[in-house]
PDB file of C-alpha atoms and ligand atoms in Angstrom:
ATOM      1  CA  MET A   1      15.294  -7.348 -16.204  1.00 43.00           C
ATOM      2  CA  HIS A   2      15.493  -3.870 -14.907  1.00 44.00           C
ATOM      3  CA  VAL A   3      15.255  -3.518 -11.128  1.00 46.00           C
ATOM      4  CA  ASP A   4      15.540  -0.143  -9.447  1.00 48.00           C
ATOM      5  CA  ARG A   5      15.622   1.043  -5.766  1.00 44.00           C
ATOM      6  CA  LEU A   6      17.320  -2.114  -4.599  1.00 44.00           C
ATOM      7  CA  PRO A   7      20.221  -1.767  -2.217  1.00 49.00           C
ATOM      8  CA  HIS A   8      21.786  -5.216  -2.736  1.00 47.00           C
ATOM      9  CA  MET A   9      22.111  -5.403  -6.490  1.00 43.00           C
ATOM     10  CA  THR A  10      24.552  -8.239  -6.894  1.00 45.00           C
ATOM     11  CA  TYR A  11      22.268 -10.715  -5.148  1.00 47.00           C
ATOM     12  CA  ILE A  12      19.265  -9.318  -6.977  1.00 46.00           C
ATOM     13  CA  GLU A  13      20.831  -9.570 -10.280  1.00 47.00           C
ATOM     14  CA  LYS A  14      21.591 -13.253  -9.443  1.00 51.00           C
ATOM     15  CA  MET A  15      17.941 -13.792  -8.279  1.00 57.00           C
ATOM     16  CA  ALA A  16      16.615 -12.039 -11.493  1.00 59.00           C
ATOM     17  CA  ASP A  17      18.274 -14.813 -13.461  1.00 70.00           C
ATOM     18  CA  SER A  18      17.009 -17.696 -11.288  1.00 79.00           C
ATOM     19  CA  ALA A  19      14.216 -19.922 -12.568  1.00 91.00           C
ATOM     20  CA  LEU A  20      11.181 -19.632 -10.288  1.00 96.00           C
ATOM     21  CA  LYS A  21       8.294 -22.064 -10.232  1.00 97.00           C
ATOM     22  CA  LEU A  22       5.303 -21.562  -8.050  1.00 98.00           C
ATOM     23  CA  TYR A  23       3.234 -24.649  -7.028  1.00 97.00           C
ATOM     24  CA  TYR A  24      -0.377 -24.207  -6.049  1.00 97.00           C
ATOM     25  CA  PHE A  25      -3.918 -25.322  -6.760  1.00 95.00           C
ATOM     26  CA  ASP A  26      -5.706 -23.625  -9.636  1.00 94.00           C
ATOM     27  CA  GLY A  27      -6.909 -20.724  -7.552  1.00 92.00           C
ATOM     28  CA  ARG A  28      -5.782 -17.598  -5.803  1.00 92.00           C
ATOM     29  CA  GLY A  29      -5.896 -18.746  -2.217  1.00 90.00           C
ATOM     30  CA  ARG A  30      -2.578 -18.564  -0.309  1.00 92.00           C
ATOM     31  CA  ALA A  31      -0.593 -18.216  -3.550  1.00 95.00           C
ATOM     32  CA  GLU A  32      -1.979 -15.019  -4.948  1.00 95.00           C
ATOM     33  CA  VAL A  33       0.276 -12.563  -3.005  1.00 96.00           C
ATOM     34  CA  ALA A  34       3.289 -14.331  -4.500  1.00 98.00           C
ATOM     35  CA  ARG A  35       1.755 -13.892  -8.020  1.00 97.00           C
ATOM     36  CA  LEU A  36       1.057 -10.264  -7.278  1.00 97.00           C
ATOM     37  CA  ILE A  37       4.632  -9.541  -6.157  1.00 98.00           C
ATOM     38  CA  LEU A  38       6.071 -11.350  -9.205  1.00 98.00           C
ATOM     39  CA  ALA A  39       3.664  -9.357 -11.448  1.00 97.00           C
ATOM     40  CA  ALA A  40       4.757  -6.088  -9.727  1.00 98.00           C
ATOM     41  CA  ALA A  41       8.427  -7.127 -10.271  1.00 97.00           C
ATOM     42  CA  GLY A  42       7.852  -8.024 -13.970  1.00 96.00           C
ATOM     43  CA  LYS A  43       9.629 -11.334 -13.221  1.00 95.00           C
ATOM     44  CA  GLU A  44       8.868 -14.306 -15.432  1.00 95.00           C
ATOM     45  CA  TYR A  45       8.143 -17.513 -13.619  1.00 96.00           C
ATOM     46  CA  GLU A  46       6.274 -20.764 -14.034  1.00 97.00           C
ATOM     47  CA  ASP A  47       2.885 -20.664 -12.433  1.00 97.00           C
ATOM     48  CA  LEU A  48       2.227 -24.332 -11.976  1.00 97.00           C
ATOM     49  CA  ARG A  49      -1.405 -24.879 -11.026  1.00 96.00           C
ATOM     50  CA  PHE A  50      -2.946 -28.340 -10.418  1.00 96.00           C
ATOM     51  CA  SER A  51      -6.250 -29.990  -9.654  1.00 95.00           C
ATOM     52  CA  GLU A  52      -7.251 -31.723  -6.426  1.00 96.00           C
ATOM     53  CA  GLU A  53      -6.874 -34.945  -8.270  1.00 97.00           C
ATOM     54  CA  GLU A  54      -3.334 -34.090  -9.341  1.00 96.00           C
ATOM     55  CA  TRP A  55      -2.250 -32.918  -5.871  1.00 97.00           C
ATOM     56  CA  PRO A  56      -0.943 -36.328  -4.672  1.00 96.00           C
ATOM     57  CA  LYS A  57       1.599 -36.148  -7.459  1.00 95.00           C
ATOM     58  CA  TYR A  58       2.950 -32.777  -6.215  1.00 95.00           C
ATOM     59  CA  LYS A  59       2.533 -33.146  -2.449  1.00 96.00           C
ATOM     60  CA  PRO A  60       5.707 -35.302  -1.933  1.00 95.00           C
ATOM     61  CA  LEU A  61       7.745 -32.595  -3.797  1.00 94.00           C
ATOM     62  CA  THR A  62       6.933 -30.014  -1.175  1.00 96.00           C
ATOM     63  CA  PRO A  63       8.940 -29.613   2.128  1.00 96.00           C
ATOM     64  CA  TYR A  64       5.885 -29.807   4.417  1.00 97.00           C
ATOM     65  CA  GLY A  65       3.278 -31.537   2.182  1.00 97.00           C
ATOM     66  CA  GLN A  66       1.531 -28.384   1.598  1.00 97.00           C
ATOM     67  CA  VAL A  67       1.362 -25.473  -0.914  1.00 97.00           C
ATOM     68  CA  PRO A  68       2.098 -22.754  -1.897  1.00 97.00           C
ATOM     69  CA  ALA A  69       5.720 -23.878  -2.607  1.00 98.00           C
ATOM     70  CA  LEU A  70       8.274 -21.967  -4.570  1.00 97.00           C
ATOM     71  CA  GLN A  71      11.022 -23.611  -6.415  1.00 96.00           C
ATOM     72  CA  VAL A  72      14.195 -21.421  -6.743  1.00 95.00           C
ATOM     73  CA  ASP A  73      16.383 -23.008  -9.408  1.00 91.00           C
ATOM     74  CA  ASP A  74      16.270 -26.664  -8.161  1.00 89.00           C
ATOM     75  CA  VAL A  75      15.262 -26.204  -4.519  1.00 94.00           C
ATOM     76  CA  VAL A  76      11.640 -26.204  -3.352  1.00 96.00           C
ATOM     77  CA  TYR A  77      10.787 -23.896  -0.401  1.00 97.00           C
ATOM     78  CA  ALA A  78       7.439 -23.416   1.338  1.00 97.00           C
ATOM     79  CA  GLN A  79       5.254 -21.499   3.893  1.00 97.00           C
ATOM     80  CA  SER A  80       3.365 -18.731   2.226  1.00 95.00           C
ATOM     81  CA  ASN A  81       4.523 -15.810   4.423  1.00 94.00           C
ATOM     82  CA  ALA A  82       8.176 -16.897   4.002  1.00 96.00           C
ATOM     83  CA  ILE A  83       7.710 -16.986   0.296  1.00 98.00           C
ATOM     84  CA  PHE A  84       6.168 -13.635   0.272  1.00 97.00           C
ATOM     85  CA  SER A  85       8.854 -11.938   2.377  1.00 94.00           C
ATOM     86  CA  PHE A  86      11.589 -13.611   0.269  1.00 97.00           C
ATOM     87  CA  LEU A  87      10.067 -12.403  -3.031  1.00 97.00           C
ATOM     88  CA  ALA A  88       9.295  -9.061  -1.566  1.00 97.00           C
ATOM     89  CA  ARG A  89      12.911  -8.646  -0.458  1.00 95.00           C
ATOM     90  CA  GLU A  90      14.328  -9.863  -3.630  1.00 95.00           C
ATOM     91  CA  PHE A  91      12.283  -7.572  -5.772  1.00 96.00           C
ATOM     92  CA  GLY A  92      12.381  -4.415  -3.641  1.00 95.00           C
ATOM     93  CA  PHE A  93       8.964  -4.498  -1.902  1.00 97.00           C
ATOM     94  CA  LEU A  94      10.159  -5.122   1.722  1.00 96.00           C
ATOM     95  CA  GLY A  95      11.085  -1.505   2.733  1.00 86.00           C
ATOM     96  CA  GLY A  96      14.392   0.022   3.232  1.00 86.00           C
ATOM     97  CA  SER A  97      15.244  -0.166   6.856  1.00 93.00           C
ATOM     98  CA  SER A  98      14.916  -2.801   9.572  1.00 95.00           C
ATOM     99  CA  LEU A  99      12.111  -0.858  11.256  1.00 96.00           C
ATOM    100  CA  GLU A 100      10.202  -0.622   7.852  1.00 96.00           C
ATOM    101  CA  ILE A 101      10.601  -4.433   7.450  1.00 96.00           C
ATOM    102  CA  PHE A 102       9.308  -4.801  11.028  1.00 97.00           C
ATOM    103  CA  LYS A 103       6.221  -2.768  10.248  1.00 97.00           C
ATOM    104  CA  ILE A 104       5.560  -4.554   6.989  1.00 97.00           C
ATOM    105  CA  ASP A 105       5.934  -7.913   8.762  1.00 96.00           C
ATOM    106  CA  GLU A 106       3.556  -6.675  11.478  1.00 97.00           C
ATOM    107  CA  ILE A 107       0.898  -5.682   8.779  1.00 97.00           C
ATOM    108  CA  VAL A 108       1.354  -8.935   6.954  1.00 96.00           C
ATOM    109  CA  ASN A 109       0.733 -10.870  10.185  1.00 96.00           C
ATOM    110  CA  LEU A 110      -2.283  -8.740  11.018  1.00 97.00           C
ATOM    111  CA  VAL A 111      -3.936  -9.409   7.687  1.00 95.00           C
ATOM    112  CA  ASN A 112      -2.852 -13.089   7.943  1.00 93.00           C
ATOM    113  CA  ASP A 113      -4.794 -13.454  11.202  1.00 94.00           C
ATOM    114  CA  PHE A 114      -7.893 -12.306   9.260  1.00 94.00           C
ATOM    115  CA  VAL A 115      -7.062 -14.727   6.379  1.00 91.00           C
ATOM    116  CA  ASN A 116      -6.602 -17.593   8.750  1.00 91.00           C
ATOM    117  CA  ALA A 117      -9.894 -16.730  10.654  1.00 93.00           C
ATOM    118  CA  SER A 118     -11.606 -16.724   7.209  1.00 91.00           C
ATOM    119  CA  ALA A 119     -10.032 -19.964   6.155  1.00 88.00           C
ATOM    120  CA  ASP A 120     -11.065 -21.608   9.458  1.00 90.00           C
ATOM    121  CA  ALA A 121     -14.623 -20.464   9.025  1.00 90.00           C
ATOM    122  CA  LEU A 122     -14.917 -21.257   5.307  1.00 87.00           C
ATOM    123  CA  PHE A 123     -13.061 -24.625   5.054  1.00 86.00           C
ATOM    124  CA  HIS A 124     -12.428 -26.136   8.481  1.00 84.00           C
ATOM    125  CA  THR A 125     -15.784 -25.768  10.259  1.00 83.00           C
ATOM    126  CA  ASP A 126     -18.137 -28.597   9.286  1.00 84.00           C
ATOM    127  CA  ASP A 127     -21.016 -28.106  11.865  1.00 89.00           C
ATOM    128  CA  PRO A 128     -23.455 -25.727  10.048  1.00 91.00           C
ATOM    129  CA  ALA A 129     -24.254 -23.645  13.117  1.00 91.00           C
ATOM    130  CA  ALA A 130     -20.678 -23.347  14.161  1.00 90.00           C
ATOM    131  CA  LYS A 131     -19.816 -22.339  10.630  1.00 90.00           C
ATOM    132  CA  GLU A 132     -22.466 -19.667  10.515  1.00 91.00           C
ATOM    133  CA  ALA A 133     -21.216 -18.291  13.899  1.00 93.00           C
ATOM    134  CA  ALA A 134     -17.551 -18.324  12.665  1.00 92.00           C
ATOM    135  CA  LEU A 135     -18.470 -16.565   9.472  1.00 92.00           C
ATOM    136  CA  LYS A 136     -20.478 -13.957  11.493  1.00 93.00           C
ATOM    137  CA  LYS A 137     -17.552 -13.320  13.720  1.00 94.00           C
ATOM    138  CA  VAL A 138     -15.229 -12.870  10.775  1.00 94.00           C
ATOM    139  CA  LYS A 139     -17.550 -10.506   8.982  1.00 94.00           C
ATOM    140  CA  GLU A 140     -18.722  -8.450  11.993  1.00 95.00           C
ATOM    141  CA  VAL A 141     -15.703  -8.486  14.248  1.00 96.00           C
ATOM    142  CA  VAL A 142     -12.368  -9.666  12.789  1.00 96.00           C
ATOM    143  CA  GLY A 143     -12.837  -7.991   9.360  1.00 96.00           C
ATOM    144  CA  PRO A 144     -13.875  -4.550  10.653  1.00 97.00           C
ATOM    145  CA  ARG A 145     -11.176  -4.667  13.333  1.00 97.00           C
ATOM    146  CA  THR A 146      -8.495  -5.416  10.862  1.00 97.00           C
ATOM    147  CA  LEU A 147      -9.763  -2.730   8.469  1.00 97.00           C
ATOM    148  CA  GLY A 148      -9.878  -0.275  11.417  1.00 97.00           C
ATOM    149  CA  PHE A 149      -6.232  -0.901  12.287  1.00 98.00           C
ATOM    150  CA  LEU A 150      -5.159  -0.467   8.724  1.00 98.00           C
ATOM    151  CA  GLU A 151      -7.126   2.747   8.449  1.00 98.00           C
ATOM    152  CA  VAL A 152      -5.233   4.080  11.502  1.00 98.00           C
ATOM    153  CA  ILE A 153      -1.922   3.046  10.160  1.00 98.00           C
ATOM    154  CA  LEU A 154      -2.626   4.813   6.753  1.00 98.00           C
ATOM    155  CA  GLU A 155      -3.596   7.949   8.583  1.00 98.00           C
ATOM    156  CA  LYS A 156      -0.489   7.968  10.645  1.00 98.00           C
ATOM    157  CA  ASN A 157       1.781   7.184   7.779  1.00 98.00           C
ATOM    158  CA  GLY A 158       0.222   9.805   5.489  1.00 98.00           C
ATOM    159  CA  THR A 159       1.729   8.714   2.163  1.00 98.00           C
ATOM    160  CA  GLY A 160      -1.051   6.632   0.757  1.00 98.00           C
ATOM    161  CA  TYR A 161       1.015   3.517   1.390  1.00 98.00           C
ATOM    162  CA  LEU A 162       0.891   1.508   4.502  1.00 98.00           C
ATOM    163  CA  VAL A 163       4.607   1.727   5.176  1.00 98.00           C
ATOM    164  CA  GLY A 164       7.154   4.352   3.892  1.00 97.00           C
ATOM    165  CA  ASP A 165       6.356   6.119   0.671  1.00 96.00           C
ATOM    166  CA  LYS A 166       6.348   3.391  -1.895  1.00 96.00           C
ATOM    167  CA  LEU A 167       4.677   0.056  -2.681  1.00 98.00           C
ATOM    168  CA  SER A 168       5.476  -2.672  -0.270  1.00 98.00           C
ATOM    169  CA  LEU A 169       4.358  -6.215   0.571  1.00 98.00           C
ATOM    170  CA  ALA A 170       1.988  -4.686   3.094  1.00 98.00           C
ATOM    171  CA  ASP A 171       0.041  -2.971   0.336  1.00 98.00           C
ATOM    172  CA  ILE A 172       0.058  -6.069  -1.815  1.00 97.00           C
ATOM    173  CA  VAL A 173      -1.275  -8.219   0.958  1.00 97.00           C
ATOM    174  CA  LEU A 174      -4.047  -5.631   1.566  1.00 96.00           C
ATOM    175  CA  LEU A 175      -4.924  -5.705  -2.108  1.00 96.00           C
ATOM    176  CA  ASP A 176      -5.167  -9.403  -2.036  1.00 94.00           C
ATOM    177  CA  ALA A 177      -7.253  -9.654   1.095  1.00 92.00           C
ATOM    178  CA  THR A 178      -9.742  -7.292  -0.306  1.00 89.00           C
ATOM    179  CA  THR A 179     -10.035  -8.071  -3.940  1.00 84.00           C
ATOM    180  CA  GLY A 180     -10.419 -11.612  -4.856  1.00 70.00           C
ATOM    181  CA  GLY A 181      -8.404 -13.569  -2.375  1.00 63.00           C
ATOM    182  CA  MET A 182     -10.143 -16.423  -0.553  1.00 70.00           C
ATOM    183  CA  ALA A 183     -11.330 -14.107   2.280  1.00 75.00           C
ATOM    184  CA  SER A 184     -12.281 -10.946   0.273  1.00 76.00           C
ATOM    185  CA  ASN A 185     -16.024 -11.762   0.213  1.00 81.00           C
ATOM    186  CA  LEU A 186     -15.951 -11.472   4.000  1.00 88.00           C
ATOM    187  CA  LEU A 187     -14.336  -8.174   4.116  1.00 91.00           C
ATOM    188  CA  ASP A 188     -16.534  -5.032   3.627  1.00 91.00           C
ATOM    189  CA  VAL A 189     -14.379  -2.152   2.648  1.00 94.00           C
ATOM    190  CA  ASN A 190     -17.050   0.458   3.022  1.00 94.00           C
ATOM    191  CA  ASP A 191     -16.952   4.224   3.557  1.00 95.00           C
ATOM    192  CA  ASP A 192     -15.812   3.838   7.142  1.00 96.00           C
ATOM    193  CA  TYR A 193     -12.374   3.061   5.642  1.00 97.00           C
ATOM    194  CA  PRO A 194     -11.659   5.867   3.080  1.00 98.00           C
ATOM    195  CA  LEU A 195      -7.853   5.565   3.402  1.00 98.00           C
ATOM    196  CA  VAL A 196      -7.981   1.837   2.936  1.00 98.00           C
ATOM    197  CA  LYS A 197     -10.166   2.354  -0.161  1.00 97.00           C
ATOM    198  CA  LYS A 198      -7.649   4.871  -1.561  1.00 98.00           C
ATOM    199  CA  THR A 199      -4.647   2.625  -1.003  1.00 98.00           C
ATOM    200  CA  ILE A 200      -6.353  -0.340  -2.784  1.00 97.00           C
ATOM    201  CA  GLU A 201      -6.958   1.974  -5.769  1.00 97.00           C
ATOM    202  CA  LEU A 202      -3.318   3.247  -5.543  1.00 98.00           C
ATOM    203  CA  VAL A 203      -2.044  -0.273  -5.666  1.00 98.00           C
ATOM    204  CA  LYS A 204      -4.383  -1.210  -8.526  1.00 97.00           C
ATOM    205  CA  SER A 205      -3.011   1.790 -10.362  1.00 97.00           C
ATOM    206  CA  ASN A 206       0.503   0.398 -10.413  1.00 97.00           C
ATOM    207  CA  GLU A 207       0.960  -0.321 -14.081  1.00 97.00           C
ATOM    208  CA  LYS A 208       2.347  -3.903 -13.723  1.00 97.00           C
ATOM    209  CA  ILE A 209      -0.185  -4.884 -11.074  1.00 97.00           C
ATOM    210  CA  GLY A 210      -3.100  -3.272 -13.088  1.00 97.00           C
ATOM    211  CA  LYS A 211      -2.012  -5.207 -16.148  1.00 97.00           C
ATOM    212  CA  TYR A 212      -1.936  -8.494 -14.083  1.00 97.00           C
ATOM    213  CA  LEU A 213      -5.370  -7.886 -12.553  1.00 95.00           C
ATOM    214  CA  ALA A 214      -6.889  -7.144 -15.891  1.00 94.00           C
ATOM    215  CA  THR A 215      -5.935 -10.543 -17.355  1.00 92.00           C
ATOM    216  CA  ARG A 216      -5.922 -12.829 -14.196  1.00 90.00           C
ATOM    217  CA  LYS A 217      -8.340 -15.788 -14.142  1.00 83.00           C
ATOM    218  CA  ASP A 218     -11.511 -15.639 -12.071  1.00 79.00           C
ATOM    219  CA  SER A 219     -11.358 -17.730  -8.848  1.00 79.00           C
ATOM    220  CA  PRO A 220     -13.955 -18.434  -6.198  1.00 71.00           C
ATOM    221  CA  TRP A 221     -11.185 -18.473  -3.575  1.00 76.00           C
TER     222      TRP A 221
HETATM  223  N1  GSH B 301       1.089 -22.490   6.847  1.00 63.68           N
HETATM  224  C1  GSH B 301       0.978 -22.863   5.490  1.00 63.68           C
HETATM  225  C2  GSH B 301      -0.392 -23.465   5.267  1.00 63.68           C
HETATM  226  C3  GSH B 301      -0.523 -24.005   3.847  1.00 63.68           C
HETATM  227  C4  GSH B 301      -1.804 -24.682   3.573  1.00 63.68           C
HETATM  228  O1  GSH B 301      -2.765 -24.705   4.397  1.00 63.68           O
HETATM  229  N2  GSH B 301      -1.944 -25.113   2.352  1.00 63.68           N
HETATM  230  C5  GSH B 301      -3.082 -25.850   1.822  1.00 63.68           C
HETATM  231  C6  GSH B 301      -3.738 -25.114   0.723  1.00 63.68           C
HETATM  232  S1  GSH B 301      -4.186 -23.480   1.053  1.00 63.68           S
HETATM  233  C7  GSH B 301      -2.688 -27.245   1.382  1.00 63.68           C
HETATM  234  O2  GSH B 301      -1.592 -27.417   0.969  1.00 63.68           O
HETATM  235  N3  GSH B 301      -3.631 -28.207   1.494  1.00 63.68           N
HETATM  236  C8  GSH B 301      -3.343 -29.520   1.049  1.00 63.68           C
HETATM  237  C9  GSH B 301      -2.928 -30.436   2.063  1.00 63.68           C
HETATM  238  O3  GSH B 301      -2.623 -30.022   3.240  1.00 63.68           O
HETATM  239  O4  GSH B 301      -2.737 -31.634   1.688  1.00 63.68           O
HETATM  240  C10 GSH B 301       1.242 -21.701   4.637  1.00 63.68           C
HETATM  241  O5  GSH B 301       0.958 -20.590   4.958  1.00 63.68           O
HETATM  242  O6  GSH B 301       1.753 -21.878   3.424  1.00 63.68           O
END
């Protein structure tokens, strides 16, 4: 596999040869960012998807009884953000300097706060009135606040990308949160966020990501 712009080639070449297997339910959810990174990297992997009924068979294979989980050769690792930063680092989407990595992690955590608030409202709030209030807060407060911060970051950075001058995990996380991840229906990327809109289009215009998006399965979450 051809990998450019990577400083630590020996490790990368080893990684490029590793067999990767991603475990998740048959939806986008918390696994889709990993799939997007792997698509952008052009890395072959096994996308193992299972139903709710099949889940008890896989649960004991994961370190913490939850997915996403990523098997690298014969070891299974977990925690979505750890998986994303591992893959982003291996395939050159985690910035060049420690400060760039810091900024990317910051944005990943910022978007993750929104994703977690959305997941709590959508899946973990049973009382109908509480659910309605939680969804309203996500739509009217958490979402616009997150997009507002991202707009400012893009304005300051001035390259079209959230960090540095090339595609990074931060941009991929933004794409996922706004286009088809579990929380995207709660996020209104309207004309108040022109730079965010442009960045989403820029990420979609990446040849490998664009190809993946054109063929990926529909998913309600
Ligand atoms: N902090 C974990 C949370 C993972 C999580 O909540 N996974 C859910 C699916 S999105 C799960 O495995 N649910 C099944 C279960 O807990 O049995 C991460 O980010 O990976």
